[in-house]
Short mmCIF file of C-alpha atoms and ligand atoms in Angstrom, two decimals:
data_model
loop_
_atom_site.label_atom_id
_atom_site.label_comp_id
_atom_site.label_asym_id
_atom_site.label_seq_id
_atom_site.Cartn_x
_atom_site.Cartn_y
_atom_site.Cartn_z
CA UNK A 1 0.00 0.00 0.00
CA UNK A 2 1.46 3.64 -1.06
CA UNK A 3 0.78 6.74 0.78
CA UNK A 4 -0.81 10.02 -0.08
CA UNK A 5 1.25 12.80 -0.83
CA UNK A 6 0.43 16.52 0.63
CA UNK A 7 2.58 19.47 0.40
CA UNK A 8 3.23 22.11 2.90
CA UNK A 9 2.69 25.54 1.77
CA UNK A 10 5.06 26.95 4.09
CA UNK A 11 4.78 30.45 2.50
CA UNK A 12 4.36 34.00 3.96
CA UNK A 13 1.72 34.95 0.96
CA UNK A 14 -1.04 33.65 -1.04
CA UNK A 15 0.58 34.52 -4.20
CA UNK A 16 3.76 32.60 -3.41
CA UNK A 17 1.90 29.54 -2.81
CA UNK A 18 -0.60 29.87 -6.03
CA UNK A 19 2.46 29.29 -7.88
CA UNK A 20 3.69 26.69 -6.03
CA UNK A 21 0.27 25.01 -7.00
CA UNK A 22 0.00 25.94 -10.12
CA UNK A 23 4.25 24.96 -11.09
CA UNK A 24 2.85 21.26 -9.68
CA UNK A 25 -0.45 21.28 -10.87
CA UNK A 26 -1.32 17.21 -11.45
CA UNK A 27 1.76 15.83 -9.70
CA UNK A 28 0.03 16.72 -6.65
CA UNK A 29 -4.08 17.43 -5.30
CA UNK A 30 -3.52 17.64 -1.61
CA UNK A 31 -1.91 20.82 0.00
CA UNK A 32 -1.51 21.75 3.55
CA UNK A 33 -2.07 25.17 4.89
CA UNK A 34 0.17 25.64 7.96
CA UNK A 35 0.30 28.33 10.66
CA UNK A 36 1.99 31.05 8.59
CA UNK A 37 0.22 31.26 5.27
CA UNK A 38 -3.25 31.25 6.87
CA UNK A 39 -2.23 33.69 9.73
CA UNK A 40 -1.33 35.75 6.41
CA UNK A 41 -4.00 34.71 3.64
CA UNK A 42 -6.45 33.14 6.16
CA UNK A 43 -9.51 31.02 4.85
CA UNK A 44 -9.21 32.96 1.31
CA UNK A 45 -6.26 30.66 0.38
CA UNK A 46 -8.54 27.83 1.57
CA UNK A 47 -10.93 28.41 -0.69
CA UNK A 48 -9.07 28.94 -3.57
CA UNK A 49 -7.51 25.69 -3.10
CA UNK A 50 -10.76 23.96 -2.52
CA UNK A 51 -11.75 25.76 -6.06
CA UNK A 52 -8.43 24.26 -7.80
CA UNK A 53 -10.07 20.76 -7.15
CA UNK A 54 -7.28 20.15 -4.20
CA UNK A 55 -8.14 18.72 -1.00
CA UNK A 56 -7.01 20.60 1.96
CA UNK A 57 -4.90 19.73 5.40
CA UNK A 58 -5.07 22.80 8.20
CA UNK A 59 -2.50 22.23 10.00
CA UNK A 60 -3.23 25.28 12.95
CA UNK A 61 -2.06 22.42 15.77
CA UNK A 62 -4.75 23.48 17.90
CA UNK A 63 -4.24 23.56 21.71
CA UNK A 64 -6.99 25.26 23.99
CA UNK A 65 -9.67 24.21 26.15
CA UNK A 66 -12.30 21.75 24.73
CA UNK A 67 -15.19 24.24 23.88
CA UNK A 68 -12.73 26.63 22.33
CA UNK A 69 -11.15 24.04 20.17
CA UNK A 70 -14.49 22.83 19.39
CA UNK A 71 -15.33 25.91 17.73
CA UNK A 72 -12.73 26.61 16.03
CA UNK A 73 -13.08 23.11 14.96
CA UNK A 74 -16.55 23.89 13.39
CA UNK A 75 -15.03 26.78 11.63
CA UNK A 76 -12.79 24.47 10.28
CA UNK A 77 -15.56 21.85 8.95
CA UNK A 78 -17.70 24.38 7.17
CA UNK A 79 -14.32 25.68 5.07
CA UNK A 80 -14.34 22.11 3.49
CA UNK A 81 -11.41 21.32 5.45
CA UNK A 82 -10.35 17.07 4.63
CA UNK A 83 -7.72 16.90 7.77
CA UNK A 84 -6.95 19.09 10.46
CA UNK A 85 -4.47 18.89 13.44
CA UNK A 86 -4.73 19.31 17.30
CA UNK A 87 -1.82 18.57 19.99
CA UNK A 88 -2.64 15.38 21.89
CA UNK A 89 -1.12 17.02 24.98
CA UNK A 90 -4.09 19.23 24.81
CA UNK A 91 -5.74 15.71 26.24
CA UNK A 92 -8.79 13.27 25.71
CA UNK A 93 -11.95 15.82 26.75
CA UNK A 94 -10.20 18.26 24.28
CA UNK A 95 -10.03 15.49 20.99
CA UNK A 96 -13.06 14.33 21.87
CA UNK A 97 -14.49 18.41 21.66
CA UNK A 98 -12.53 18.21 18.15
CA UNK A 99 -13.24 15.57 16.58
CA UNK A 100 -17.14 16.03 17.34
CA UNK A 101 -17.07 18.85 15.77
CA UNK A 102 -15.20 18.39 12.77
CA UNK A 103 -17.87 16.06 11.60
CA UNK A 104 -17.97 12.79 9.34
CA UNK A 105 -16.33 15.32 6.02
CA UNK A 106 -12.95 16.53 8.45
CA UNK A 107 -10.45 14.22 9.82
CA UNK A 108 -8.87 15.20 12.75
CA UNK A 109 -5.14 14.28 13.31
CA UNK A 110 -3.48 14.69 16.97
CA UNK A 111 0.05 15.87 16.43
CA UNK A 112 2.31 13.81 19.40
CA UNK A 113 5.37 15.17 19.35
CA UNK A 114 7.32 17.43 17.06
CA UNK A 115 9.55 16.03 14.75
CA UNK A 116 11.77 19.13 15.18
CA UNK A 117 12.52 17.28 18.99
CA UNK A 118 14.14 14.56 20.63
CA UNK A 119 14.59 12.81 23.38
CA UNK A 120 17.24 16.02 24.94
CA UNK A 121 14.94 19.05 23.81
CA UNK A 122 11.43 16.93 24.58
CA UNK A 123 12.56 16.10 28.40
CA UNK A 124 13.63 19.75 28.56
CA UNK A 125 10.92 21.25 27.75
CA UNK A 126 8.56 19.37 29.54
CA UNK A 127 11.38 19.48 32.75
CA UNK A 128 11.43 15.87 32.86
CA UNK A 129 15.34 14.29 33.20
CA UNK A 130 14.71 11.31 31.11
CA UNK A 131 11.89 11.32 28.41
CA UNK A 132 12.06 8.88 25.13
CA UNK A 133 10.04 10.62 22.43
CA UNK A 134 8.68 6.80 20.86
CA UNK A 135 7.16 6.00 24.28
CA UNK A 136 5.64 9.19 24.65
CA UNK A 137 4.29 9.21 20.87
CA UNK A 138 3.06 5.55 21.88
CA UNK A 139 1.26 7.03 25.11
CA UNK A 140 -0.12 9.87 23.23
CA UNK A 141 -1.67 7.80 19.97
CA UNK A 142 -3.22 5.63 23.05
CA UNK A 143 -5.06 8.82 24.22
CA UNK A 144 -5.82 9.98 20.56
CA UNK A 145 -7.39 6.90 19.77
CA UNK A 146 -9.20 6.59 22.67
CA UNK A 147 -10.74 10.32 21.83
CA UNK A 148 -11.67 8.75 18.19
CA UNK A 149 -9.17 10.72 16.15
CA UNK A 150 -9.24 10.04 12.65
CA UNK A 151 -5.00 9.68 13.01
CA UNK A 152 -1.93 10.67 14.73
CA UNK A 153 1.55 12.84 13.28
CA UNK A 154 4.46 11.60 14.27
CA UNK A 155 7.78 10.68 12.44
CA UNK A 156 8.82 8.09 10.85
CA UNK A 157 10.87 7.06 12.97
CA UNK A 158 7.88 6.20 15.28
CA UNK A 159 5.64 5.43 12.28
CA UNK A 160 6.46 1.48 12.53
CA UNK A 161 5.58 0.75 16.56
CA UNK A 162 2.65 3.22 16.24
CA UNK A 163 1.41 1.17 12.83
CA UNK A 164 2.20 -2.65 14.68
CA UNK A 165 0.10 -1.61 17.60
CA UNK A 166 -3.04 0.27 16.19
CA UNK A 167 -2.87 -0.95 12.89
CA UNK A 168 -5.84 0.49 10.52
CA UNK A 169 -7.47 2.18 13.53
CA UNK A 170 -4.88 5.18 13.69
CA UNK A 171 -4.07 6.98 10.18
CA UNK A 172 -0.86 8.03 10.22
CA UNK A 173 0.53 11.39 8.87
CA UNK A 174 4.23 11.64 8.78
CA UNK A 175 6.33 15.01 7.95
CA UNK A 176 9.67 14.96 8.20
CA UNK A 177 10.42 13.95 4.80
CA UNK A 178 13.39 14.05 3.16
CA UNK A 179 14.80 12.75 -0.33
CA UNK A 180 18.30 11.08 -0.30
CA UNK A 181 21.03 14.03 -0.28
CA UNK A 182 18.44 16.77 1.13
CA UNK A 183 19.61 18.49 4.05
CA UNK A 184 18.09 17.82 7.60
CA UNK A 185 17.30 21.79 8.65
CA UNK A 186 15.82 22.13 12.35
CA UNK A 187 13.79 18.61 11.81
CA UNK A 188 15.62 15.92 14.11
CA UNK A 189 14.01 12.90 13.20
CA UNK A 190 13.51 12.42 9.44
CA UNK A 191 13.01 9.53 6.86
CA UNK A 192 12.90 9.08 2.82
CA UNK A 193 9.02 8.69 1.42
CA UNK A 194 10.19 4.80 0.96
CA UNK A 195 10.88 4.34 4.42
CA UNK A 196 7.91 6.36 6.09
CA UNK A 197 5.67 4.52 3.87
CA UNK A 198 7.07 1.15 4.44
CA UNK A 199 6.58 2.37 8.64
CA UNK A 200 3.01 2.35 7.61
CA UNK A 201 2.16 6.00 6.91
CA UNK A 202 -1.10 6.87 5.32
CA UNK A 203 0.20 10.33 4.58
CA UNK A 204 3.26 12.11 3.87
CA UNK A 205 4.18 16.05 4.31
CA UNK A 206 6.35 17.02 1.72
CA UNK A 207 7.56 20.47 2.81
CA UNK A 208 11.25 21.69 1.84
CA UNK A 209 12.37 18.51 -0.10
CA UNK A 210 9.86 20.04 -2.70
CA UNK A 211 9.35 23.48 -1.82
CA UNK A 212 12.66 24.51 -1.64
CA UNK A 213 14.36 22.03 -4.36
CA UNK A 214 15.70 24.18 -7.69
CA UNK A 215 13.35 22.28 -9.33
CA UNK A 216 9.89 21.48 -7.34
CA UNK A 217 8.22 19.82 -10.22
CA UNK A 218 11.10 17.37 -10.61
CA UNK A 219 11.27 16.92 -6.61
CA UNK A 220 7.32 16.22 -6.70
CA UNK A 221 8.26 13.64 -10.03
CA UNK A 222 10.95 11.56 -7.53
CA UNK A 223 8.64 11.36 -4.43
CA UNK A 224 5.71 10.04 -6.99
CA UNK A 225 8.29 7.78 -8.25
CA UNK A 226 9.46 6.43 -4.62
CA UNK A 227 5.91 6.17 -3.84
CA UNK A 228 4.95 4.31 -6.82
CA UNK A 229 8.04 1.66 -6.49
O1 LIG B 301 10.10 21.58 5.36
P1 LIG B 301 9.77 20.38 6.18
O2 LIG B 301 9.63 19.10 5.40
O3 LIG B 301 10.68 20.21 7.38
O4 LIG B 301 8.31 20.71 6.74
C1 LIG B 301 7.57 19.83 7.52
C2 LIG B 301 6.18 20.34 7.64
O5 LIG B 301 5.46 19.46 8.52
C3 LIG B 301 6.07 21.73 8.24
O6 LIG B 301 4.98 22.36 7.59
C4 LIG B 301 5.78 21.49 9.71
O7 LIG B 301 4.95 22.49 10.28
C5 LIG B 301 5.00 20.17 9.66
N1 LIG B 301 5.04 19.35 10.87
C6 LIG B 301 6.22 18.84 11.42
N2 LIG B 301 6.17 18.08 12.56
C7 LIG B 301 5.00 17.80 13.13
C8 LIG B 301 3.81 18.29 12.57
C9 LIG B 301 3.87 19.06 11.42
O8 LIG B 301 7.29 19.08 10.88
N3 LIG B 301 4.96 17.00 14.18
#
């Protein structure tokens, strides 16, 4: 089984990421509208996605109290919205809020934890002197499935003991993704399309690999051929 690929629009404008879309076009129908470009473009850039026949992931990584999240989650649903994130730190009551209302059309995802940390920055910031990040991602797809998320994030690193325990019932989303030769940047824990979909992912974030590569269209080309092989 092959994974779906979706590619981060990490952009600070609209504009920027119309051509992005457009300089793809076919090679890719899923795109996911992160924290920057909606702060800047907001549900506009949504839309026009949604108009372009692509599907949509909002990835705000929602993190508030259960009847805030809830509405924001409704928001969400009515924009057309196919997958959108919360932290499962924010807890069970809070998914739960979430995931009722995002509906049967909107997936929600709970992210675990960030593949920009490990086991040093993840035990630091949550002042605990020994943390390992797999056992906490384990602990934290328990509580996600137990609120009835659609899936989890996590890397790919994780991808494989996540997959072997919940199997089918847990969708999993994995960013992080890197062709052979990119460059790491501030993500710690990455893997190649091949190996994140052979952990079991169901979908892969393709952010800088593609978004950044001299070429994007060729970039997109080699991930579709991974996937495909
Ligand atoms: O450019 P790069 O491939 O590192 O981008 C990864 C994308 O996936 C970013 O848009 C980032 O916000 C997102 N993401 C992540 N780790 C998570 C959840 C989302 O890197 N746990």
């Amino acid at each position: 089984m092959t994974a779906i690929p979706i590619v981060a629009l990490d952009f600070p404008d609209a504009e920027r990421a119309m051509t992005l879309v457009k300089t793809l076009d076919e090679k890719v129908r899923f795109y996911k509208v992160g924290s920057e470009l909606f702060t800047s473009s907001g549900a506009e850039v949504v839309q026009w996605l949604r108009d372009s026949g692509c599907d949509v992931f909002l990835d705000l990584k929602f993190h508030d109290i259960p009847n805030t999240v809830a509405g924001a989650m409704r928001r969400v649903a009515e924009m057309g919205v196919r997958l959108a994130t919360v932290h499962a730190t924010g807890g069970v009551k809070m998914m739960q809020a979430a995931v009722e209302a995002a509906g049967a059309s909107c997936g929600v995802l709970a992210v675990t934890v960030l593949t920009s940390l490990n086991d040093a920055t993840l035990g630091e910031a949550w002042g605990r002197e020994r943390v390992d990040v797999e056992n906490e991602v384990l602990r934290l797809a328990e509580l996600a499935r137990t609120a009835g998320c659609h899936g989890i994030v996590c890397s790919g690193q994780e991808a494989k003991a996540v997959s072997s325990r919940h199997g089918k019932a847990l969708k999993l989303l994995v960013p992080g993704i890197r062709l052979p030769g990119d460059a790491a940047d501030d993500q710690a824990r990455i893997v190649t399309p091949e190996a994140a979909v052979a952990a079991g992912a169901t979908y892969l974030v393709l952010g800088r690999a593609v978004t950044a590569a001299k070429d994007p269209r060729a970039a997109m080309e080699a991930v579709n051929r991974a996937l495909k092989s």
